[in-house]
Amino acid sequence: MAEAGWTLHPQLEHDAALLGDLALCRVLAMDDADTPWLILVPRRPGVTELFDLGDEAGALMGEIAQIARVLKDVTRCDKINVAAIGNVVSQLHVHVVARRKDDALWPKPVWGAGSRRAGDAARFATFIATMRSRLALNAAC
Amino acid sequence: MAEAGWTLHPQLEHDAALLGDLALCRVLAMDDADTPWLILVPRRPGVTELFDLGDEAGALMGEIAQIARVLKDVTRCDKINVAAIGNVVSQLHVHVVARRKDDALWPKPVWGAGSRRAGDAARFATFIATMRSRLALNAAC
């Protein structure tokens, strides 16, 4: 499979900020006051389920693990939560979320919990810059 | 890493029925009236995050994709939802859930939605038998 014909779903483009591209996935960040929250989107057209990726599912897991490790290291969180849901936006995307035992929703998942609250703009910009640096991402994609 | 020293977390053992073992994971089924729901648990001791699996994370993704494909085929659901949360039970376990647009919670995720309702016992037994057959699983593990 190739990147040709792939475009980021407009809802994801609207909801999240761009960090850059890994080999397979576009990396986005949700601006959530309570939760450092990244999203991985494989740049492959027509992919809805994990198994639609075929042999590239392993590469997706590699990038999930890479992102999760860096996110845990940067945030010093208690637990990484990972999910591919896609009931609203069917384009395959994987949430990688840093959870703390003292965050507002713990131990409940963040998904389906209602509206998010945007965080401090400067703090979000610093988070994005830190993650870009740690992941060697270039935003010009 | 090896299976030695691994035991299934008692909460998972209590909450779910045993289907059998794939090469890496123990496969369990939750008895939920509204949602066909499987759980994969890598038989590796001391593993909490996906990246704790090291090189075996790819093998986990292979088993997730296998389970998801069969579950979608058996249930003819609209969407597979996958998550590794672990805020309550830290032993790494991955939910693979078959969702329908007419199920009670759609499009919300099933996690954190409150108490489940057990389904019809005969229907659950048939579901387990079907999944065991399709996955060539043996319950004697």
XYZ file of C-alpha atoms in Angstrom:
282
model
C 0.000 0.000 0.000
C 1.099 3.571 -0.542
C 0.380 7.062 0.706
C -1.120 8.144 -2.658
C -4.784 9.017 -2.330
C -4.629 9.464 1.444
C -5.813 12.651 3.103
C -6.347 13.326 6.784
C -10.038 13.158 7.768
C -11.333 16.744 8.193
C -12.679 16.014 11.676
C -9.231 14.929 12.871
C -7.660 17.921 11.146
C -10.124 20.182 12.959
C -9.803 18.569 16.375
C -6.044 18.140 16.677
C -2.738 19.901 16.062
C -0.129 18.548 13.686
C 3.139 17.199 15.100
C 4.574 15.616 11.948
C 5.021 12.288 10.167
C 6.655 9.051 11.248
C 7.377 6.459 8.543
C 3.776 5.191 8.527
C 1.664 7.571 10.587
C 0.800 11.228 10.821
C 1.082 12.280 14.467
C -1.453 14.695 15.964
C -1.978 16.168 19.438
C -5.308 16.939 21.076
C -5.398 20.086 23.186
C -6.822 18.728 26.416
C -6.251 20.533 29.679
C -6.228 17.363 31.752
C -4.560 14.806 29.504
C -1.512 14.744 27.203
C -3.118 13.082 24.191
C -1.600 12.016 20.862
C -3.222 10.433 17.820
C -1.534 8.271 15.186
C -3.119 8.093 11.720
C -1.630 5.651 9.193
C -1.204 7.477 5.868
C -2.948 4.757 3.886
C -6.201 5.327 2.005
C -9.363 3.379 2.782
C -8.164 1.889 6.070
C -10.761 1.500 8.821
C -9.820 -1.570 10.860
C -6.349 -2.527 12.132
C -6.382 -5.612 9.914
C -6.980 -3.453 6.825
C -3.294 -2.509 7.152
C -2.190 -6.067 6.322
C 1.535 -6.541 6.862
C 1.867 -2.910 7.947
C -0.061 -3.528 11.189
C 3.254 -4.497 12.785
C 4.776 -1.173 11.717
C 1.809 0.620 13.294
C 2.431 -1.211 16.561
C 6.081 -0.172 16.389
C 5.072 3.480 16.109
C 2.453 3.139 18.873
C 5.112 1.668 21.174
C 7.614 4.400 20.227
C 5.087 7.179 20.875
C 3.879 5.580 24.108
C 7.393 5.204 25.487
C 8.321 8.816 24.750
C 4.977 10.118 26.037
C 5.405 8.226 29.303
C 8.965 9.479 29.666
C 8.058 13.116 28.920
C 4.938 13.261 31.091
C 6.048 10.829 33.823
C 2.438 9.595 33.812
C 1.173 6.519 35.646
C -0.327 4.668 32.669
C -0.560 4.944 28.920
C -4.027 4.270 27.472
C -4.230 3.188 23.828
C -7.357 2.785 21.705
C -8.543 2.437 18.115
C -12.279 3.143 18.226
C -13.467 4.915 15.082
C -17.221 4.788 15.672
C -17.562 8.448 14.681
C -14.523 9.022 12.426
C -13.983 5.757 10.572
C -10.514 6.618 9.196
C -8.207 4.407 11.266
C -6.634 6.446 14.065
C -5.065 5.362 17.326
C -5.269 7.386 20.533
C -2.216 7.297 22.820
C -3.042 9.048 26.073
C -1.014 9.766 29.211
C -3.022 9.171 32.358
C -2.276 10.135 35.941
C -3.869 8.739 39.064
C -4.731 12.290 40.053
C -6.297 13.351 36.729
C -9.978 14.288 36.646
C -11.320 11.086 35.089
C -9.041 8.426 36.593
C -9.547 5.453 36.459
C -12.203 5.915 33.768
C -11.134 6.105 30.125
C -11.091 9.525 28.457
C -13.161 8.357 25.479
C -16.883 8.993 25.643
C -16.438 11.149 28.731
C -17.999 14.243 27.184
C -16.519 17.531 26.126
C -12.872 18.271 26.610
C -11.495 21.494 28.017
C -8.654 23.139 26.108
C -5.530 23.781 28.144
C -3.166 26.676 28.483
C -1.917 27.638 25.002
C 1.710 28.116 26.034
C 1.780 24.772 27.833
C 0.298 23.016 24.785
C 2.883 24.651 22.492
C 5.675 23.507 24.802
C 4.253 19.970 24.844
C 4.148 19.899 21.023
C 7.696 21.238 20.730
C 8.975 18.686 23.239
C 7.286 15.760 21.521
C 8.484 16.900 18.077
C 12.017 17.087 19.362
C 11.920 13.710 21.109
C 10.346 12.023 18.077
C 12.540 13.888 15.545
C 9.393 15.064 13.769
C 9.217 17.812 11.195
C 5.917 19.697 11.011
C 6.271 20.482 7.299
C 4.110 17.606 6.082
C 10.876 -13.258 27.443
C 9.113 -16.432 28.437
C 5.823 -17.577 29.914
C 7.478 -18.750 33.153
C 6.232 -16.804 36.149
C 3.125 -15.520 34.365
C -0.321 -16.003 35.836
C -3.597 -14.466 34.728
C -4.644 -11.546 36.954
C -7.422 -12.761 39.304
C -9.750 -9.911 38.275
C -9.550 -10.948 34.611
C -10.000 -14.591 35.589
C -13.106 -13.620 37.547
C -14.614 -11.325 34.925
C -14.140 -13.345 31.754
C -14.433 -16.857 30.327
C -11.467 -18.747 28.928
C -11.281 -19.423 25.195
C -7.727 -20.723 24.968
C -4.179 -19.715 24.035
C -2.702 -18.282 20.863
C 1.096 -18.303 20.508
C 1.526 -15.198 22.676
C -1.815 -14.409 24.308
C -4.465 -16.007 26.443
C -7.856 -15.279 24.893
C -10.834 -14.489 27.128
C -14.469 -13.552 26.471
C -16.591 -11.151 28.493
C -20.225 -12.144 28.934
C -21.950 -8.950 27.830
C -25.517 -9.010 26.584
C -25.016 -6.150 24.162
C -21.478 -6.619 22.877
C -19.350 -9.562 21.685
C -16.177 -8.810 23.640
C -12.817 -10.579 23.667
C -9.680 -9.877 25.688
C -6.105 -10.773 24.769
C -3.562 -11.143 27.574
C 0.101 -11.679 26.632
C 1.476 -14.546 28.740
C 4.525 -12.604 29.825
C 5.213 -11.684 33.459
C 5.513 -8.082 34.611
C 4.133 -6.489 31.437
C 2.017 -3.345 31.887
C 2.557 -1.163 28.817
C 2.623 -2.258 25.169
C 6.284 -1.287 24.925
C 7.164 -3.580 27.838
C 6.730 -6.420 25.314
C 9.781 -5.260 23.348
C 10.112 -7.165 20.057
C 6.971 -9.160 20.862
C 4.709 -6.108 20.460
C 4.508 -6.949 16.750
C 3.344 -10.472 17.580
C 0.651 -8.990 19.821
C -0.551 -6.798 16.951
C -0.684 -9.891 14.733
C -2.940 -11.646 17.236
C -5.111 -8.536 17.703
C -5.590 -8.325 13.926
C -6.364 -12.050 13.704
C -8.938 -11.884 16.503
C -10.479 -8.692 15.129
C -10.868 -10.114 11.629
C -12.544 -13.312 12.887
C -14.740 -11.393 15.335
C -15.928 -9.057 12.586
C -16.605 -11.983 10.273
C -18.498 -13.995 12.922
C -20.593 -11.109 14.264
C -20.949 -9.096 11.025
C -20.557 -6.016 13.205
C -20.093 -2.474 11.919
C -16.825 -1.639 13.698
C -14.198 -3.297 15.831
C -13.068 -1.277 18.854
C -9.644 -2.064 20.331
C -8.154 -0.726 23.552
C -5.372 -1.305 26.043
C -6.322 0.727 29.120
C -5.241 -0.991 32.335
C -6.024 1.775 34.811
C -7.681 -0.725 37.167
C -5.993 -4.033 36.230
C -2.428 -3.155 35.304
C -1.545 -6.536 33.757
C -1.421 -5.736 30.020
C -4.666 -6.814 28.376
C -6.239 -5.722 25.103
C -9.990 -5.442 24.563
C -11.312 -6.366 21.102
C -14.996 -5.518 20.897
C -17.600 -5.908 18.140
C -19.822 -2.839 17.840
C -23.054 -2.360 15.956
C -24.673 0.926 15.016
C -27.828 -0.314 16.740
C -26.189 -1.407 20.000
C -27.140 0.329 23.228
C -24.049 2.527 23.616
C -23.193 3.374 19.983
C -21.245 5.494 19.150
C -19.818 5.749 22.670
C -17.074 3.326 23.731
C -18.015 0.443 26.020
C -15.262 1.207 28.517
C -16.228 3.272 31.527
C -19.898 3.004 30.611
C -20.890 1.433 33.907
C -22.037 -2.056 34.773
C -22.462 -4.669 32.101
C -25.467 -6.952 31.796
C -24.773 -10.654 31.295
C -26.360 -12.172 28.229
C -28.236 -15.385 27.531
C -26.087 -18.305 28.731
C -26.755 -20.503 25.704
C -25.932 -17.695 23.301
C -22.679 -16.959 25.139
C -21.713 -20.654 25.039
C -22.381 -20.741 21.296
C -20.291 -17.601 20.799
C -17.387 -19.147 22.724
C -17.622 -22.415 20.784
C -17.713 -20.557 17.465
C -14.725 -18.379 18.287
C -12.729 -21.374 19.595
C -13.405 -23.219 16.379
C -12.556 -20.290 14.111
C -9.350 -19.544 16.039
C -8.396 -23.242 16.459
C -8.184 -22.708 20.222
C -8.035 -25.418 22.827
C -9.499 -24.540 26.219
C -7.151 -26.892 28.125
C -4.605 -24.233 29.060
